[in-house]
């Protein structure tokens, strides 16, 4: 390898082409430059919008499976259109929860304002959608939404997969969980960025789970000065990595930071019958004190690595990790006749792998993981699992999440069709 610091590029020994000196891998062939320390995590400042349906269990009891699937599909499609229309990226749809990120992969100066506009528009769009749902199925949806701005960590960087954790994820979740029905609760970290362009009403402070720090919160009243769209200027001449958010030269084929391919086509969605494994470790400290954020990051990183091995050993496709949740799909991209059996075996392997981890976690950090696991089989709406965006949605995912919530620590609960 040859460095040419004077002009800020380096030559790749594998393909001979030059790459900006700031990159750790060749943007043309993806080869890592010798002597570069592997990237363990990438930090980005983003605004996170988290929305969750209230009363989804009662909804499932009222509607037959086909009607419930149609209702959820229409809701998710509507919310997705709103968030993406304002420049957000749907980071994950897990069960009833939608998490949208503004500022990754594309960063804009007005990400916080865009996020609040999208949150407000999502409430307005739901009113119209509810009129249709009530006329057709006799149901109305109620959503609560939380918004927060801060740093997220893109860890365990591999092509098309990452672990997204950090303060913004944690606070947005706390805002959503404490938000009044049909309203948007905003952390002060976001409010400070938009000045007088948005009207707020102050609410009580919120203390996120596992923390002693109270965070000022506000109710979103209205957006007074909307953003002016300039997306073409933002992307002109650059390629943004959908995995880590790094900006790359227009001729790049691979991200210079994480080596993810930059030219993957968008996938068409399809309906597939799959088996979902949904797990939540629910970390807690032995002495009852709030866990140290740095310790949690290290613990969760090791947990994700171990669970990924157990799932992929049996043929599962691991979805992007969000916060503490792990979701894997058996039946995508490759379908097997015994996907349900594979998923059950993987779930048991996940539980078997936890005790040795917990011994080390308790000894080193004073933290213990519980691992509550649900397994369910059913039809989902899925993209191409070989590409970067694998949004798997549908009632099967909702049920898997509810089974996980019913499971005790160290327990696996399976749905009837899986059984």
Short mmCIF file of C-alpha atoms in Angstrom, two decimals, residues 91-350:
data_model
loop_
_atom_site.label_atom_id
_atom_site.label_comp_id
_atom_site.label_asym_id
_atom_site.label_seq_id
_atom_site.Cartn_x
_atom_site.Cartn_y
_atom_site.Cartn_z
CA UNK A 91 -34.79 2.29 11.18
CA UNK A 92 -37.04 -0.50 12.38
CA UNK A 93 -40.62 -1.64 12.62
CA UNK A 94 -40.88 -4.06 15.54
CA UNK A 95 -44.34 -5.29 16.39
CA UNK A 96 -46.39 -2.13 16.94
CA UNK A 97 -43.43 0.23 17.27
CA UNK A 98 -42.00 2.38 14.48
CA UNK A 99 -38.59 3.98 14.95
CA UNK A 100 -37.56 6.68 12.46
CA UNK A 101 -34.16 8.37 12.43
CA UNK A 102 -33.43 11.84 11.08
CA UNK A 103 -29.74 12.49 10.45
CA UNK A 104 -28.69 9.04 9.31
CA UNK A 105 -27.71 8.04 6.71
CA UNK A 106 -28.16 11.62 5.42
CA UNK A 107 -27.42 14.45 7.84
CA UNK A 108 -29.18 17.81 7.43
CA UNK A 109 -28.96 20.99 9.47
CA UNK A 110 -32.72 20.92 10.08
CA UNK A 111 -33.08 17.26 11.09
CA UNK A 112 -34.74 18.13 14.40
CA UNK A 113 -37.33 20.33 12.68
CA UNK A 114 -37.99 17.68 10.04
CA UNK A 115 -38.54 15.09 12.77
CA UNK A 116 -41.08 17.28 14.55
CA UNK A 117 -42.88 18.03 11.29
CA UNK A 118 -43.07 14.31 10.58
CA UNK A 119 -44.33 13.55 14.09
CA UNK A 120 -47.05 16.19 13.75
CA UNK A 121 -48.02 15.00 10.26
CA UNK A 122 -48.19 11.40 11.48
CA UNK A 123 -50.87 12.41 13.98
CA UNK A 124 -52.84 14.24 11.28
CA UNK A 125 -52.49 11.31 8.87
CA UNK A 126 -53.78 8.96 11.54
CA UNK A 127 -56.99 10.97 11.90
CA UNK A 128 -57.78 10.46 8.21
CA UNK A 129 -56.74 6.81 8.34
CA UNK A 130 -58.93 6.21 11.40
CA UNK A 131 -62.00 7.41 9.55
CA UNK A 132 -61.35 4.72 6.93
CA UNK A 133 -60.59 2.03 9.51
CA UNK A 134 -63.71 2.83 11.52
CA UNK A 135 -65.93 2.74 8.43
CA UNK A 136 -64.43 -0.57 7.24
CA UNK A 137 -63.59 -2.49 10.40
CA UNK A 138 -65.11 -0.50 13.26
CA UNK A 139 -61.74 0.24 14.91
CA UNK A 140 -59.64 3.33 15.59
CA UNK A 141 -55.91 3.40 16.34
CA UNK A 142 -54.32 5.42 19.13
CA UNK A 143 -50.61 6.22 18.88
CA UNK A 144 -48.22 7.83 21.33
CA UNK A 145 -44.98 9.36 20.05
CA UNK A 146 -41.66 10.42 21.57
CA UNK A 147 -38.88 12.53 20.07
CA UNK A 148 -35.29 13.06 21.23
CA UNK A 149 -32.01 14.29 19.77
CA UNK A 150 -28.59 13.01 20.71
CA UNK A 151 -25.78 10.66 19.94
CA UNK A 152 -26.29 7.12 18.74
CA UNK A 153 -23.64 4.45 18.39
CA UNK A 154 -23.46 2.39 15.22
CA UNK A 155 -21.57 -0.61 16.53
CA UNK A 156 -20.60 -4.07 15.28
CA UNK A 157 -20.22 -2.64 11.81
CA UNK A 158 -20.67 -5.19 9.02
CA UNK A 159 -22.20 -4.83 5.59
CA UNK A 160 -25.91 -4.09 5.83
CA UNK A 161 -26.19 -4.67 9.57
CA UNK A 162 -25.55 -2.65 12.68
CA UNK A 163 -26.38 -2.28 16.33
CA UNK A 164 -28.00 1.10 16.95
CA UNK A 165 -27.87 2.18 20.59
CA UNK A 166 -27.20 5.32 22.57
CA UNK A 167 -28.70 8.21 24.47
CA UNK A 168 -31.10 9.36 21.74
CA UNK A 169 -32.64 5.88 21.44
CA UNK A 170 -33.07 5.60 25.20
CA UNK A 171 -34.58 9.05 25.70
CA UNK A 172 -36.93 8.80 22.68
CA UNK A 173 -38.24 5.53 24.11
CA UNK A 174 -38.82 7.16 27.49
CA UNK A 175 -40.64 10.09 25.85
CA UNK A 176 -42.89 7.71 23.90
CA UNK A 177 -43.71 5.55 26.91
CA UNK A 178 -44.77 8.58 28.96
CA UNK A 179 -46.52 10.47 26.14
CA UNK A 180 -50.26 11.11 26.43
CA UNK A 181 -52.41 9.18 23.97
CA UNK A 182 -52.53 10.76 20.48
CA UNK A 183 -49.84 13.31 21.39
CA UNK A 184 -46.12 13.89 20.79
CA UNK A 185 -43.77 14.26 23.76
CA UNK A 186 -40.47 15.97 22.96
CA UNK A 187 -37.20 15.93 24.91
CA UNK A 188 -35.54 19.24 25.65
CA UNK A 189 -32.57 18.16 23.49
CA UNK A 190 -34.82 18.50 20.42
CA UNK A 191 -36.75 21.57 21.56
CA UNK A 192 -33.54 23.61 21.96
CA UNK A 193 -32.61 23.01 18.31
CA UNK A 194 -35.76 24.46 16.72
CA UNK A 195 -36.09 27.73 18.62
CA UNK A 196 -39.32 29.61 18.01
CA UNK A 197 -40.17 27.70 14.82
CA UNK A 198 -42.23 25.22 16.85
CA UNK A 199 -44.79 25.83 19.60
CA UNK A 200 -44.54 23.67 22.74
CA UNK A 201 -46.25 23.26 26.08
CA UNK A 202 -44.04 22.20 28.96
CA UNK A 203 -44.82 18.88 30.67
CA UNK A 204 -43.39 17.15 33.74
CA UNK A 205 -39.82 15.94 33.52
CA UNK A 206 -39.27 12.31 32.54
CA UNK A 207 -36.84 9.90 34.23
CA UNK A 208 -35.80 7.17 31.74
CA UNK A 209 -35.74 3.60 33.00
CA UNK A 210 -32.41 2.76 34.63
CA UNK A 211 -31.48 6.43 35.17
CA UNK A 212 -31.69 8.95 38.00
CA UNK A 213 -31.56 11.97 35.69
CA UNK A 214 -34.81 13.83 35.03
CA UNK A 215 -35.15 15.10 31.46
CA UNK A 216 -37.25 18.15 30.64
CA UNK A 217 -40.08 17.32 28.26
CA UNK A 218 -42.57 19.24 26.15
CA UNK A 219 -45.81 18.58 24.32
CA UNK A 220 -45.66 19.38 20.61
CA UNK A 221 -48.39 21.92 19.85
CA UNK A 222 -47.67 22.99 16.25
CA UNK A 223 -44.91 23.68 13.73
CA UNK A 224 -44.95 27.42 13.04
CA UNK A 225 -42.19 27.66 10.39
CA UNK A 226 -41.87 24.51 8.26
CA UNK A 227 -38.61 23.47 6.60
CA UNK A 228 -37.71 24.34 3.03
CA UNK A 229 -36.88 21.20 1.05
CA UNK A 230 -33.41 21.07 -0.52
CA UNK A 231 -32.71 17.34 -0.68
CA UNK A 232 -31.06 17.48 -4.13
CA UNK A 233 -28.38 19.82 -2.82
CA UNK A 234 -27.74 17.60 0.19
CA UNK A 235 -26.96 14.52 -1.91
CA UNK A 236 -25.35 16.16 -4.93
CA UNK A 237 -22.11 14.41 -5.90
CA UNK A 238 -22.01 12.15 -2.84
CA UNK A 239 -23.07 8.67 -1.86
CA UNK A 240 -24.33 8.15 1.69
CA UNK A 241 -23.78 4.73 3.26
CA UNK A 242 -27.12 3.34 4.43
CA UNK A 243 -25.35 1.28 7.09
CA UNK A 244 -23.16 3.78 8.95
CA UNK A 245 -24.12 7.17 7.43
CA UNK A 246 -20.65 7.96 6.10
CA UNK A 247 -20.39 10.30 3.10
CA UNK A 248 -18.45 8.83 0.17
CA UNK A 249 -17.29 10.14 -3.23
CA UNK A 250 -19.76 9.67 -6.06
CA UNK A 251 -17.61 7.02 -7.76
CA UNK A 252 -17.38 4.81 -4.64
CA UNK A 253 -18.72 1.27 -4.79
CA UNK A 254 -17.97 0.47 -1.14
CA UNK A 255 -18.23 2.63 1.99
CA UNK A 256 -14.79 3.86 2.99
CA UNK A 257 -15.59 3.35 6.69
CA UNK A 258 -17.54 0.09 7.03
CA UNK A 259 -17.09 -1.51 3.56
CA UNK A 260 -20.85 -1.85 2.92
CA UNK A 261 -21.82 -1.92 -0.79
CA UNK A 262 -23.18 1.44 -1.94
CA UNK A 263 -25.15 0.37 -5.00
CA UNK A 264 -27.71 -2.11 -3.62
CA UNK A 265 -31.07 -1.80 -5.44
CA UNK A 266 -34.31 -1.17 -3.63
CA UNK A 267 -36.26 -4.33 -3.01
CA UNK A 268 -39.88 -5.00 -3.79
CA UNK A 269 -41.90 -6.20 -0.85
CA UNK A 270 -43.61 -9.57 -0.82
CA UNK A 271 -45.64 -11.78 1.50
CA UNK A 272 -43.80 -14.71 3.07
CA UNK A 273 -44.58 -17.26 5.76
CA UNK A 274 -41.71 -17.19 8.25
CA UNK A 275 -40.91 -17.91 11.88
CA UNK A 276 -39.91 -14.95 14.05
CA UNK A 277 -37.65 -15.12 17.12
CA UNK A 278 -38.04 -12.06 19.33
CA UNK A 279 -35.78 -11.64 22.38
CA UNK A 280 -35.33 -8.96 25.03
CA UNK A 281 -32.48 -9.35 27.56
CA UNK A 282 -33.89 -6.74 29.99
CA UNK A 283 -30.54 -5.81 31.61
CA UNK A 284 -30.50 -4.94 35.30
CA UNK A 285 -27.80 -4.19 37.88
CA UNK A 286 -27.24 -6.58 40.76
CA UNK A 287 -27.39 -3.84 43.42
CA UNK A 288 -30.44 -2.12 41.93
CA UNK A 289 -28.57 1.04 40.92
CA UNK A 290 -28.83 2.49 37.39
CA UNK A 291 -26.40 0.57 35.11
CA UNK A 292 -23.44 2.56 33.80
CA UNK A 293 -24.06 3.50 30.11
CA UNK A 294 -20.55 2.46 29.06
CA UNK A 295 -20.96 -0.89 30.82
CA UNK A 296 -24.33 -1.42 29.16
CA UNK A 297 -22.79 -0.75 25.76
CA UNK A 298 -20.08 -3.36 26.31
CA UNK A 299 -22.52 -5.88 27.78
CA UNK A 300 -25.04 -5.50 24.97
CA UNK A 301 -22.35 -5.71 22.31
CA UNK A 302 -21.20 -9.09 23.64
CA UNK A 303 -24.78 -10.25 24.09
CA UNK A 304 -25.65 -9.36 20.49
CA UNK A 305 -22.57 -11.19 19.22
CA UNK A 306 -23.46 -14.38 21.11
CA UNK A 307 -27.12 -14.30 20.14
CA UNK A 308 -26.23 -13.70 16.49
CA UNK A 309 -24.05 -16.83 16.49
CA UNK A 310 -26.85 -18.94 17.99
CA UNK A 311 -29.43 -17.66 15.50
CA UNK A 312 -27.31 -17.87 12.37
CA UNK A 313 -26.05 -21.35 13.30
CA UNK A 314 -29.58 -22.62 12.66
CA UNK A 315 -30.17 -20.59 9.49
CA UNK A 316 -31.81 -17.46 10.91
CA UNK A 317 -31.44 -13.99 9.40
CA UNK A 318 -30.76 -11.44 12.11
CA UNK A 319 -32.58 -8.14 11.72
CA UNK A 320 -30.94 -4.85 12.75
CA UNK A 321 -30.66 -4.65 16.54
CA UNK A 322 -32.53 -1.74 18.11
CA UNK A 323 -31.89 -0.85 21.74
CA UNK A 324 -32.10 -4.13 23.66
CA UNK A 325 -34.33 -6.03 21.25
CA UNK A 326 -33.17 -8.86 19.00
CA UNK A 327 -35.37 -10.07 16.16
CA UNK A 328 -34.47 -12.84 13.73
CA UNK A 329 -36.36 -14.36 10.82
CA UNK A 330 -36.31 -18.01 9.76
CA UNK A 331 -37.51 -18.41 6.18
CA UNK A 332 -35.79 -15.38 4.63
CA UNK A 333 -33.92 -15.16 2.34
CA UNK A 334 -33.79 -18.98 2.19
CA UNK A 335 -36.87 -21.01 3.09
CA UNK A 336 -36.53 -24.40 4.78
CA UNK A 337 -39.29 -26.90 5.48
CA UNK A 338 -38.19 -27.04 9.13
CA UNK A 339 -37.85 -23.28 9.78
CA UNK A 340 -40.06 -23.49 12.88
CA UNK A 341 -37.87 -26.26 14.34
CA UNK A 342 -34.72 -24.31 13.48
CA UNK A 343 -36.12 -21.23 15.24
CA UNK A 344 -37.02 -23.23 18.37
CA UNK A 345 -33.54 -24.77 18.51
CA UNK A 346 -31.95 -21.37 18.05
CA UNK A 347 -34.06 -19.92 20.88
CA UNK A 348 -32.93 -22.70 23.22
CA UNK A 349 -29.30 -22.15 22.18
CA UNK A 350 -29.70 -18.46 22.98
#
